[in-house]
């Protein structure tokens, strides 16, 4: 009962708040024509929503346990908390970068395949160099970054941008922001595991 | 009373989840764009709807589905049950003795994905943008199929203990090949659906399954092998969505051919 009621409310709110606001912001930025602010907004949106994501907090805490178990960091609480926070910042930063890259792609109309392919290549190459215990976490962190509120907003932003720029097809160019946001954290987290 | 308390605490954590988004949006709207938000009242009410909806949804899951799902995950991965089901009395278990686990993994992957709110959001948007050639249900079901296959394969990986990156790299190769042949308009959407599947509903249940499996099978570490299921769940929907589009295109083409055939016959 609660589940159905909750979903109904969520979808109503989606159509009333998240979709229109994502699109209206996209139109406003397109009219303003200032790429710098648009990219800064994209970064803030990616970074801000990811750093607050509860699922990410849980995953990074577990990752710190693993690192301590392997003797990479000392087992006391402060070191673990430090490691977990560093990991969270890394993932949030990478999502910010991802949304910026995705928005740039929509602006320029570059085909998405090239990005995804080079992203995959990056993941594969990093896999060979990263410490084995971080690999599982890195792969999973790609999946947990995108929360239920971020997804509709980011999707609406992408579609709105593609709609308001001449010569962009919202179906081909508008989607794909989420894909970026789930790809870059894998690369960044493995890099984090290598540096620490 | 307890339910009320749960609603309050879940509501609070949802608010902290939404707060940074609200700050970023309103901050930029007021400081950079310097314009009022159109239909501010409607939008604010909408945000409240989202908060209420997510809270009720999560509490509902917390009270009903999560405990059952987690309990089932534990019981099914319990060695005693597996021995019974497979009829193995002594000796070590082989990978094919875990058939029930794979079935459960697939079922839970499918069920949680169909219920995933962020997938519903993307599906609604995709239907609007594509002018109805992609339906909400078509997308949701094909993504759910992908997740089901992914989780089942992920469970198989934990049972056999093969390295995660072999599967993921092989998966990437398949995705790349499919990208070359899939209709262009579906590609970005397919990549996106990989990211949206794993959210509020899927992650807790799938994580419980992974940890249960890894801690019950000798030689697996819950910390190291328990991870990785989510990676499977975000890779396989990409394939299934592109497959769905390819199937749709193929059927449309066949339809066209048979239509042409009929016209020719009329001639």
PDB file of C-alpha atoms in Angstrom, chain B:
ATOM      1  CA  UNK B   1       3.880   4.445  16.521  1.00  0.00           C
ATOM      2  CA  UNK B   2       6.961   2.676  15.356  1.00  0.00           C
ATOM      3  CA  UNK B   3       5.835   3.135  11.781  1.00  0.00           C
ATOM      4  CA  UNK B   4       5.441   6.864  12.336  1.00  0.00           C
ATOM      5  CA  UNK B   5       8.942   7.082  13.744  1.00  0.00           C
ATOM      6  CA  UNK B   6      10.287   5.214  10.759  1.00  0.00           C
ATOM      7  CA  UNK B   7       8.470   7.542   8.385  1.00  0.00           C
ATOM      8  CA  UNK B   8      10.006  10.529  10.161  1.00  0.00           C
ATOM      9  CA  UNK B   9      13.566   9.253  10.101  1.00  0.00           C
ATOM     10  CA  UNK B  10      13.337   8.125   6.469  1.00  0.00           C
ATOM     11  CA  UNK B  11      11.783  11.440   5.580  1.00  0.00           C
ATOM     12  CA  UNK B  12      14.686  13.245   7.206  1.00  0.00           C
ATOM     13  CA  UNK B  13      17.283  11.299   5.258  1.00  0.00           C
ATOM     14  CA  UNK B  14      15.364  11.928   2.035  1.00  0.00           C
ATOM     15  CA  UNK B  15      15.404  15.633   2.790  1.00  0.00           C
ATOM     16  CA  UNK B  16      19.184  15.624   3.243  1.00  0.00           C
ATOM     17  CA  UNK B  17      19.408  13.750  -0.044  1.00  0.00           C
ATOM     18  CA  UNK B  18      17.357  16.378  -1.863  1.00  0.00           C
ATOM     19  CA  UNK B  19      18.739  19.449  -0.108  1.00  0.00           C
ATOM     20  CA  UNK B  20      21.978  19.870  -2.096  1.00  0.00           C
ATOM     21  CA  UNK B  21      20.005  19.618  -5.326  1.00  0.00           C
ATOM     22  CA  UNK B  22      17.605  22.317  -4.191  1.00  0.00           C
ATOM     23  CA  UNK B  23      20.485  24.540  -3.104  1.00  0.00           C
ATOM     24  CA  UNK B  24      22.328  24.163  -6.415  1.00  0.00           C
ATOM     25  CA  UNK B  25      19.219  24.793  -8.488  1.00  0.00           C
ATOM     26  CA  UNK B  26      17.943  27.782  -6.566  1.00  0.00           C
ATOM     27  CA  UNK B  27      21.414  29.217  -6.093  1.00  0.00           C
ATOM     28  CA  UNK B  28      22.097  29.240  -9.814  1.00  0.00           C
ATOM     29  CA  UNK B  29      18.601  30.330 -10.667  1.00  0.00           C
ATOM     30  CA  UNK B  30      18.821  33.370  -8.402  1.00  0.00           C
ATOM     31  CA  UNK B  31      22.496  34.321  -8.583  1.00  0.00           C
ATOM     32  CA  UNK B  32      23.491  33.445 -12.117  1.00  0.00           C
ATOM     33  CA  UNK B  33      20.358  33.400 -14.205  1.00  0.00           C
ATOM     34  CA  UNK B  34      18.790  36.141 -12.083  1.00  0.00           C
ATOM     35  CA  UNK B  35      15.272  35.253 -12.913  1.00  0.00           C
ATOM     36  CA  UNK B  36      12.261  33.933 -11.084  1.00  0.00           C
ATOM     37  CA  UNK B  37      11.410  30.309 -11.412  1.00  0.00           C
ATOM     38  CA  UNK B  38       8.335  29.913 -13.582  1.00  0.00           C
ATOM     39  CA  UNK B  39       5.354  28.554 -11.664  1.00  0.00           C
ATOM     40  CA  UNK B  40       7.325  28.582  -8.414  1.00  0.00           C
ATOM     41  CA  UNK B  41       4.406  27.426  -6.319  1.00  0.00           C
ATOM     42  CA  UNK B  42       3.719  24.446  -8.545  1.00  0.00           C
ATOM     43  CA  UNK B  43       7.366  23.435  -8.520  1.00  0.00           C
ATOM     44  CA  UNK B  44       7.602  23.679  -4.749  1.00  0.00           C
ATOM     45  CA  UNK B  45       4.494  21.570  -4.334  1.00  0.00           C
ATOM     46  CA  UNK B  46       6.030  19.120  -6.772  1.00  0.00           C
ATOM     47  CA  UNK B  47       9.196  18.890  -4.675  1.00  0.00           C
ATOM     48  CA  UNK B  48       7.073  18.179  -1.622  1.00  0.00           C
ATOM     49  CA  UNK B  49       5.307  15.443  -3.598  1.00  0.00           C
ATOM     50  CA  UNK B  50       8.653  13.920  -4.494  1.00  0.00           C
ATOM     51  CA  UNK B  51       9.734  13.958  -0.854  1.00  0.00           C
ATOM     52  CA  UNK B  52       6.500  12.442   0.400  1.00  0.00           C
ATOM     53  CA  UNK B  53       6.444   9.898  -2.383  1.00  0.00           C
ATOM     54  CA  UNK B  54      10.012   8.707  -1.876  1.00  0.00           C
ATOM     55  CA  UNK B  55       9.591   8.536   1.882  1.00  0.00           C
ATOM     56  CA  UNK B  56       6.411   6.483   1.756  1.00  0.00           C
ATOM     57  CA  UNK B  57       7.918   4.286  -0.922  1.00  0.00           C
ATOM     58  CA  UNK B  58      11.062   3.572   1.096  1.00  0.00           C
ATOM     59  CA  UNK B  59       9.198   2.998   4.345  1.00  0.00           C
ATOM     60  CA  UNK B  60       6.825   0.656   2.543  1.00  0.00           C
ATOM     61  CA  UNK B  61       9.752  -1.343   1.232  1.00  0.00           C
ATOM     62  CA  UNK B  62      11.479  -1.282   4.583  1.00  0.00           C
ATOM     63  CA  UNK B  63       8.464  -2.726   6.370  1.00  0.00           C
ATOM     64  CA  UNK B  64       7.388  -5.330   3.856  1.00  0.00           C
ATOM     65  CA  UNK B  65       9.731  -6.335   1.072  1.00  0.00           C
ATOM     66  CA  UNK B  66      13.243  -5.785   2.381  1.00  0.00           C
ATOM     67  CA  UNK B  67      12.982  -8.095   5.414  1.00  0.00           C
ATOM     68  CA  UNK B  68      11.465 -10.875   3.299  1.00  0.00           C
ATOM     69  CA  UNK B  69      14.016 -10.404   0.543  1.00  0.00           C
ATOM     70  CA  UNK B  70      16.960 -10.360   2.901  1.00  0.00           C
ATOM     71  CA  UNK B  71      15.657 -13.367   4.816  1.00  0.00           C
ATOM     72  CA  UNK B  72      15.184 -15.304   1.584  1.00  0.00           C
ATOM     73  CA  UNK B  73      18.654 -14.363   0.437  1.00  0.00           C
ATOM     74  CA  UNK B  74      20.066 -15.721   3.681  1.00  0.00           C
ATOM     75  CA  UNK B  75      18.038 -18.908   3.675  1.00  0.00           C
ATOM     76  CA  UNK B  76      18.680 -19.714   0.041  1.00  0.00           C
ATOM     77  CA  UNK B  77      22.409 -19.283   0.393  1.00  0.00           C
ATOM     78  CA  UNK B  78      22.471 -21.392   3.549  1.00  0.00           C
ATOM     79  CA  UNK B  79      24.567 -24.493   2.808  1.00  0.00           C
ATOM     80  CA  UNK B  80      22.072 -26.746   4.610  1.00  0.00           C
ATOM     81  CA  UNK B  81      19.263 -25.715   2.288  1.00  0.00           C
ATOM     82  CA  UNK B  82      21.402 -26.038  -0.797  1.00  0.00           C
ATOM     83  CA  UNK B  83      22.483 -29.542   0.118  1.00  0.00           C
ATOM     84  CA  UNK B  84      18.869 -30.531   0.646  1.00  0.00           C
ATOM     85  CA  UNK B  85      17.636 -29.001  -2.583  1.00  0.00           C
ATOM     86  CA  UNK B  86      20.445 -30.483  -4.626  1.00  0.00           C
ATOM     87  CA  UNK B  87      20.289 -33.846  -2.888  1.00  0.00           C
ATOM     88  CA  UNK B  88      23.976 -33.766  -2.076  1.00  0.00           C
ATOM     89  CA  UNK B  89      24.536 -35.423   1.265  1.00  0.00           C
ATOM     90  CA  UNK B  90      28.268 -35.216   1.606  1.00  0.00           C
ATOM     91  CA  UNK B  91      31.250 -33.890  -0.261  1.00  0.00           C
ATOM     92  CA  UNK B  92      31.754 -30.395  -1.564  1.00  0.00           C
ATOM     93  CA  UNK B  93      29.106 -28.506  -3.518  1.00  0.00           C
ATOM     94  CA  UNK B  94      29.460 -27.907  -7.224  1.00  0.00           C
ATOM     95  CA  UNK B  95      28.355 -24.740  -8.983  1.00  0.00           C
ATOM     96  CA  UNK B  96      25.286 -26.412 -10.488  1.00  0.00           C
ATOM     97  CA  UNK B  97      23.942 -27.230  -7.018  1.00  0.00           C
ATOM     98  CA  UNK B  98      23.089 -23.569  -6.607  1.00  0.00           C
ATOM     99  CA  UNK B  99      20.272 -23.553  -9.194  1.00  0.00           C
ATOM    100  CA  UNK B 100      17.764 -22.057  -6.747  1.00  0.00           C
ATOM    101  CA  UNK B 101      20.126 -19.246  -5.964  1.00  0.00           C
ATOM    102  CA  UNK B 102      20.434 -18.266  -9.625  1.00  0.00           C
ATOM    103  CA  UNK B 103      16.671 -18.424 -10.054  1.00  0.00           C
ATOM    104  CA  UNK B 104      16.137 -16.266  -6.981  1.00  0.00           C
ATOM    105  CA  UNK B 105      18.813 -13.834  -8.118  1.00  0.00           C
ATOM    106  CA  UNK B 106      17.138 -13.432 -11.507  1.00  0.00           C
ATOM    107  CA  UNK B 107      13.688 -13.035  -9.945  1.00  0.00           C
ATOM    108  CA  UNK B 108      14.844 -10.426  -7.466  1.00  0.00           C
ATOM    109  CA  UNK B 109      16.739  -8.539 -10.164  1.00  0.00           C
ATOM    110  CA  UNK B 110      13.656  -8.427 -12.363  1.00  0.00           C
ATOM    111  CA  UNK B 111      11.212  -7.482  -9.609  1.00  0.00           C
ATOM    112  CA  UNK B 112      13.307  -4.730  -8.052  1.00  0.00           C
ATOM    113  CA  UNK B 113      14.119  -3.152 -11.403  1.00  0.00           C
ATOM    114  CA  UNK B 114      10.507  -2.958 -12.530  1.00  0.00           C
ATOM    115  CA  UNK B 115       9.769  -1.117  -9.277  1.00  0.00           C
ATOM    116  CA  UNK B 116      12.752   1.258  -9.513  1.00  0.00           C
ATOM    117  CA  UNK B 117      11.491   4.880  -9.440  1.00  0.00           C
ATOM    118  CA  UNK B 118      14.401   6.413 -11.338  1.00  0.00           C
ATOM    119  CA  UNK B 119      13.904   3.934 -14.170  1.00  0.00           C
ATOM    120  CA  UNK B 120      10.243   4.950 -14.333  1.00  0.00           C
ATOM    121  CA  UNK B 121      11.357   8.583 -14.621  1.00  0.00           C
ATOM    122  CA  UNK B 122      13.717   7.889 -17.508  1.00  0.00           C
ATOM    123  CA  UNK B 123      11.129   5.675 -19.215  1.00  0.00           C
ATOM    124  CA  UNK B 124       8.493   8.426 -19.041  1.00  0.00           C
ATOM    125  CA  UNK B 125      10.952  10.900 -20.540  1.00  0.00           C
ATOM    126  CA  UNK B 126      11.990   8.445 -23.246  1.00  0.00           C
ATOM    127  CA  UNK B 127       8.389   7.848 -24.244  1.00  0.00           C
ATOM    128  CA  UNK B 128       7.763  11.599 -24.503  1.00  0.00           C
ATOM    129  CA  UNK B 129      10.898  12.273 -26.507  1.00  0.00           C
ATOM    130  CA  UNK B 130      10.596   9.324 -28.849  1.00  0.00           C
ATOM    131  CA  UNK B 131       7.001  10.197 -29.611  1.00  0.00           C
ATOM    132  CA  UNK B 132       5.786   6.859 -28.306  1.00  0.00           C
ATOM    133  CA  UNK B 133       7.972   4.524 -30.350  1.00  0.00           C
ATOM    134  CA  UNK B 134       9.621   3.537 -27.071  1.00  0.00           C
ATOM    135  CA  UNK B 135       6.997   2.631 -24.515  1.00  0.00           C
ATOM    136  CA  UNK B 136       7.400   2.983 -20.771  1.00  0.00           C
ATOM    137  CA  UNK B 137       6.645  -0.681 -20.241  1.00  0.00           C
ATOM    138  CA  UNK B 138       8.787  -1.906 -23.079  1.00  0.00           C
ATOM    139  CA  UNK B 139      11.801  -0.110 -21.663  1.00  0.00           C
ATOM    140  CA  UNK B 140      11.132  -1.124 -18.082  1.00  0.00           C
ATOM    141  CA  UNK B 141      10.680  -4.790 -18.933  1.00  0.00           C
ATOM    142  CA  UNK B 142      13.714  -4.976 -21.184  1.00  0.00           C
ATOM    143  CA  UNK B 143      15.890  -3.275 -18.571  1.00  0.00           C
ATOM    144  CA  UNK B 144      14.507  -5.632 -15.933  1.00  0.00           C
ATOM    145  CA  UNK B 145      15.400  -8.621 -18.115  1.00  0.00           C
ATOM    146  CA  UNK B 146      18.915  -7.317 -18.421  1.00  0.00           C
ATOM    147  CA  UNK B 147      19.251  -6.902 -14.670  1.00  0.00           C
ATOM    148  CA  UNK B 148      17.820 -10.382 -14.054  1.00  0.00           C
ATOM    149  CA  UNK B 149      20.400 -11.984 -16.330  1.00  0.00           C
ATOM    150  CA  UNK B 150      23.138  -9.800 -14.875  1.00  0.00           C
ATOM    151  CA  UNK B 151      22.406 -10.648 -11.243  1.00  0.00           C
ATOM    152  CA  UNK B 152      22.074 -14.365 -11.984  1.00  0.00           C
ATOM    153  CA  UNK B 153      25.435 -14.326 -13.738  1.00  0.00           C
ATOM    154  CA  UNK B 154      26.891 -12.291 -10.876  1.00  0.00           C
ATOM    155  CA  UNK B 155      25.695 -14.928  -8.402  1.00  0.00           C
ATOM    156  CA  UNK B 156      27.301 -17.587 -10.591  1.00  0.00           C
ATOM    157  CA  UNK B 157      30.533 -15.624 -10.458  1.00  0.00           C
ATOM    158  CA  UNK B 158      30.504 -15.496  -6.676  1.00  0.00           C
ATOM    159  CA  UNK B 159      29.819 -19.242  -6.509  1.00  0.00           C
ATOM    160  CA  UNK B 160      32.632 -20.128  -8.888  1.00  0.00           C
ATOM    161  CA  UNK B 161      34.943 -17.397  -7.646  1.00  0.00           C
ATOM    162  CA  UNK B 162      36.190 -16.314 -11.083  1.00  0.00           C
ATOM    163  CA  UNK B 163      37.649 -12.797 -11.291  1.00  0.00           C
ATOM    164  CA  UNK B 164      35.119 -10.032 -11.804  1.00  0.00           C
ATOM    165  CA  UNK B 165      36.966  -8.120 -14.484  1.00  0.00           C
ATOM    166  CA  UNK B 166      36.895 -11.001 -17.004  1.00  0.00           C
ATOM    167  CA  UNK B 167      33.119 -10.800 -17.071  1.00  0.00           C
ATOM    168  CA  UNK B 168      33.013  -7.038 -17.194  1.00  0.00           C
ATOM    169  CA  UNK B 169      35.553  -6.791 -19.986  1.00  0.00           C
ATOM    170  CA  UNK B 170      33.740  -9.469 -21.999  1.00  0.00           C
ATOM    171  CA  UNK B 171      30.526  -7.536 -21.382  1.00  0.00           C
ATOM    172  CA  UNK B 172      32.134  -4.346 -22.685  1.00  0.00           C
ATOM    173  CA  UNK B 173      33.164  -6.123 -25.867  1.00  0.00           C
ATOM    174  CA  UNK B 174      29.582  -7.296 -26.465  1.00  0.00           C
ATOM    175  CA  UNK B 175      28.282  -3.769 -25.789  1.00  0.00           C
ATOM    176  CA  UNK B 176      30.750  -2.286 -28.270  1.00  0.00           C
ATOM    177  CA  UNK B 177      29.786  -4.756 -30.985  1.00  0.00           C
ATOM    178  CA  UNK B 178      26.096  -4.110 -30.367  1.00  0.00           C
ATOM    179  CA  UNK B 179      26.706  -0.363 -30.514  1.00  0.00           C
ATOM    180  CA  UNK B 180      27.858  -0.763 -34.110  1.00  0.00           C
ATOM    181  CA  UNK B 181      24.620  -2.453 -35.160  1.00  0.00           C
ATOM    182  CA  UNK B 182      21.946  -0.919 -32.917  1.00  0.00           C
ATOM    183  CA  UNK B 183      19.733   1.904 -34.226  1.00  0.00           C
ATOM    184  CA  UNK B 184      21.435   5.216 -33.502  1.00  0.00           C
ATOM    185  CA  UNK B 185      18.626   6.745 -31.501  1.00  0.00           C
ATOM    186  CA  UNK B 186      18.640   4.049 -28.841  1.00  0.00           C
ATOM    187  CA  UNK B 187      22.349   4.086 -28.030  1.00  0.00           C
ATOM    188  CA  UNK B 188      22.457   6.955 -25.548  1.00  0.00           C
ATOM    189  CA  UNK B 189      19.291   5.750 -23.850  1.00  0.00           C
ATOM    190  CA  UNK B 190      20.685   2.235 -23.580  1.00  0.00           C
ATOM    191  CA  UNK B 191      23.879   3.493 -21.928  1.00  0.00           C
ATOM    192  CA  UNK B 192      21.773   5.542 -19.533  1.00  0.00           C
ATOM    193  CA  UNK B 193      19.613   2.635 -18.517  1.00  0.00           C
ATOM    194  CA  UNK B 194      22.711   0.921 -17.208  1.00  0.00           C
ATOM    195  CA  UNK B 195      23.126   3.667 -14.635  1.00  0.00           C
ATOM    196  CA  UNK B 196      19.545   4.081 -13.525  1.00  0.00           C
ATOM    197  CA  UNK B 197      18.772   0.476 -12.710  1.00  0.00           C
ATOM    198  CA  UNK B 198      20.745   0.398  -9.533  1.00  0.00           C
ATOM    199  CA  UNK B 199      19.142   2.707  -7.069  1.00  0.00           C
ATOM    200  CA  UNK B 200      16.982   2.755  -3.974  1.00  0.00           C
ATOM    201  CA  UNK B 201      15.288  -0.611  -4.441  1.00  0.00           C
ATOM    202  CA  UNK B 202      17.869  -2.763  -6.136  1.00  0.00           C
ATOM    203  CA  UNK B 203      21.025  -1.965  -4.202  1.00  0.00           C
ATOM    204  CA  UNK B 204      20.016  -3.059  -0.666  1.00  0.00           C
ATOM    205  CA  UNK B 205      18.495  -6.359  -1.789  1.00  0.00           C
ATOM    206  CA  UNK B 206      21.231  -7.231  -4.229  1.00  0.00           C
ATOM    207  CA  UNK B 207      23.907  -6.342  -1.696  1.00  0.00           C
ATOM    208  CA  UNK B 208      22.230  -8.641   0.825  1.00  0.00           C
ATOM    209  CA  UNK B 209      22.265 -11.462  -1.707  1.00  0.00           C
ATOM    210  CA  UNK B 210      25.920 -10.907  -2.570  1.00  0.00           C
ATOM    211  CA  UNK B 211      27.042 -10.762   1.046  1.00  0.00           C
ATOM    212  CA  UNK B 212      24.948 -13.806   1.954  1.00  0.00           C
ATOM    213  CA  UNK B 213      26.460 -15.841  -0.861  1.00  0.00           C
ATOM    214  CA  UNK B 214      30.012 -14.732  -0.243  1.00  0.00           C
ATOM    215  CA  UNK B 215      29.874 -15.416   3.491  1.00  0.00           C
ATOM    216  CA  UNK B 216      28.336 -18.895   3.107  1.00  0.00           C
ATOM    217  CA  UNK B 217      30.603 -20.314   0.449  1.00  0.00           C
ATOM    218  CA  UNK B 218      33.932 -21.546   1.762  1.00  0.00           C
ATOM    219  CA  UNK B 219      36.907 -19.654   0.435  1.00  0.00           C
ATOM    220  CA  UNK B 220      35.011 -16.459  -0.417  1.00  0.00           C
ATOM    221  CA  UNK B 221      35.542 -13.260   1.483  1.00  0.00           C
ATOM    222  CA  UNK B 222      32.364 -11.290   2.095  1.00  0.00           C
ATOM    223  CA  UNK B 223      34.287  -8.066   1.793  1.00  0.00           C
ATOM    224  CA  UNK B 224      36.015  -8.807  -1.483  1.00  0.00           C
ATOM    225  CA  UNK B 225      33.671 -11.168  -3.356  1.00  0.00           C
ATOM    226  CA  UNK B 226      30.459  -9.629  -2.036  1.00  0.00           C
ATOM    227  CA  UNK B 227      30.971  -6.620  -4.250  1.00  0.00           C
ATOM    228  CA  UNK B 228      30.500  -6.636  -7.974  1.00  0.00           C
ATOM    229  CA  UNK B 229      26.857  -7.665  -8.327  1.00  0.00           C
ATOM    230  CA  UNK B 230      25.867  -4.058  -8.910  1.00  0.00           C
ATOM    231  CA  UNK B 231      28.393  -3.815 -11.709  1.00  0.00           C
ATOM    232  CA  UNK B 232      26.659  -6.731 -13.405  1.00  0.00           C
ATOM    233  CA  UNK B 233      23.300  -5.091 -12.870  1.00  0.00           C
ATOM    234  CA  UNK B 234      24.452  -1.938 -14.618  1.00  0.00           C
ATOM    235  CA  UNK B 235      26.149  -3.664 -17.547  1.00  0.00           C
ATOM    236  CA  UNK B 236      23.524  -6.109 -18.784  1.00  0.00           C
ATOM    237  CA  UNK B 237      20.624  -3.671 -19.225  1.00  0.00           C
ATOM    238  CA  UNK B 238      22.736  -1.870 -21.828  1.00  0.00           C
ATOM    239  CA  UNK B 239      22.736  -5.042 -23.896  1.00  0.00           C
ATOM    240  CA  UNK B 240      19.088  -5.856 -23.331  1.00  0.00           C
ATOM    241  CA  UNK B 241      17.890  -2.351 -24.231  1.00  0.00           C
ATOM    242  CA  UNK B 242      19.910  -2.346 -27.448  1.00  0.00           C
ATOM    243  CA  UNK B 243      18.575  -5.820 -28.098  1.00  0.00           C
ATOM    244  CA  UNK B 244      15.043  -4.539 -27.528  1.00  0.00           C
ATOM    245  CA  UNK B 245      15.586  -1.774 -30.074  1.00  0.00           C
ATOM    246  CA  UNK B 246      17.134  -4.174 -32.569  1.00  0.00           C
ATOM    247  CA  UNK B 247      14.182  -6.519 -32.167  1.00  0.00           C
ATOM    248  CA  UNK B 248      11.761  -3.628 -32.661  1.00  0.00           C
ATOM    249  CA  UNK B 249      13.560  -2.529 -35.791  1.00  0.00           C
ATOM    250  CA  UNK B 250      13.690  -6.025 -37.178  1.00  0.00           C
ATOM    251  CA  UNK B 251       9.971  -6.495 -36.595  1.00  0.00           C
ATOM    252  CA  UNK B 252       9.169  -3.143 -38.173  1.00  0.00           C
ATOM    253  CA  UNK B 253      11.224  -4.101 -41.202  1.00  0.00           C
ATOM    254  CA  UNK B 254       9.498  -7.460 -41.514  1.00  0.00           C
ATOM    255  CA  UNK B 255       6.134  -5.740 -41.159  1.00  0.00           C
ATOM    256  CA  UNK B 256       7.083  -3.388 -43.955  1.00  0.00           C
ATOM    257  CA  UNK B 257       8.195  -6.224 -46.161  1.00  0.00           C
ATOM    258  CA  UNK B 258       4.983  -8.133 -45.673  1.00  0.00           C
ATOM    259  CA  UNK B 259       3.011  -4.935 -46.308  1.00  0.00           C
ATOM    260  CA  UNK B 260       4.926  -4.435 -49.524  1.00  0.00           C
ATOM    261  CA  UNK B 261       4.246  -8.037 -50.383  1.00  0.00           C
ATOM    262  CA  UNK B 262       0.523  -7.519 -49.999  1.00  0.00           C
ATOM    263  CA  UNK B 263       0.596  -4.449 -52.174  1.00  0.00           C
ATOM    264  CA  UNK B 264       2.451  -6.372 -54.829  1.00  0.00           C
ATOM    265  CA  UNK B 265      -0.131  -9.092 -54.688  1.00  0.00           C
ATOM    266  CA  UNK B 266      -2.851  -6.515 -55.168  1.00  0.00           C
ATOM    267  CA  UNK B 267      -1.076  -5.330 -58.259  1.00  0.00           C
TER     268      UNK B 267
END
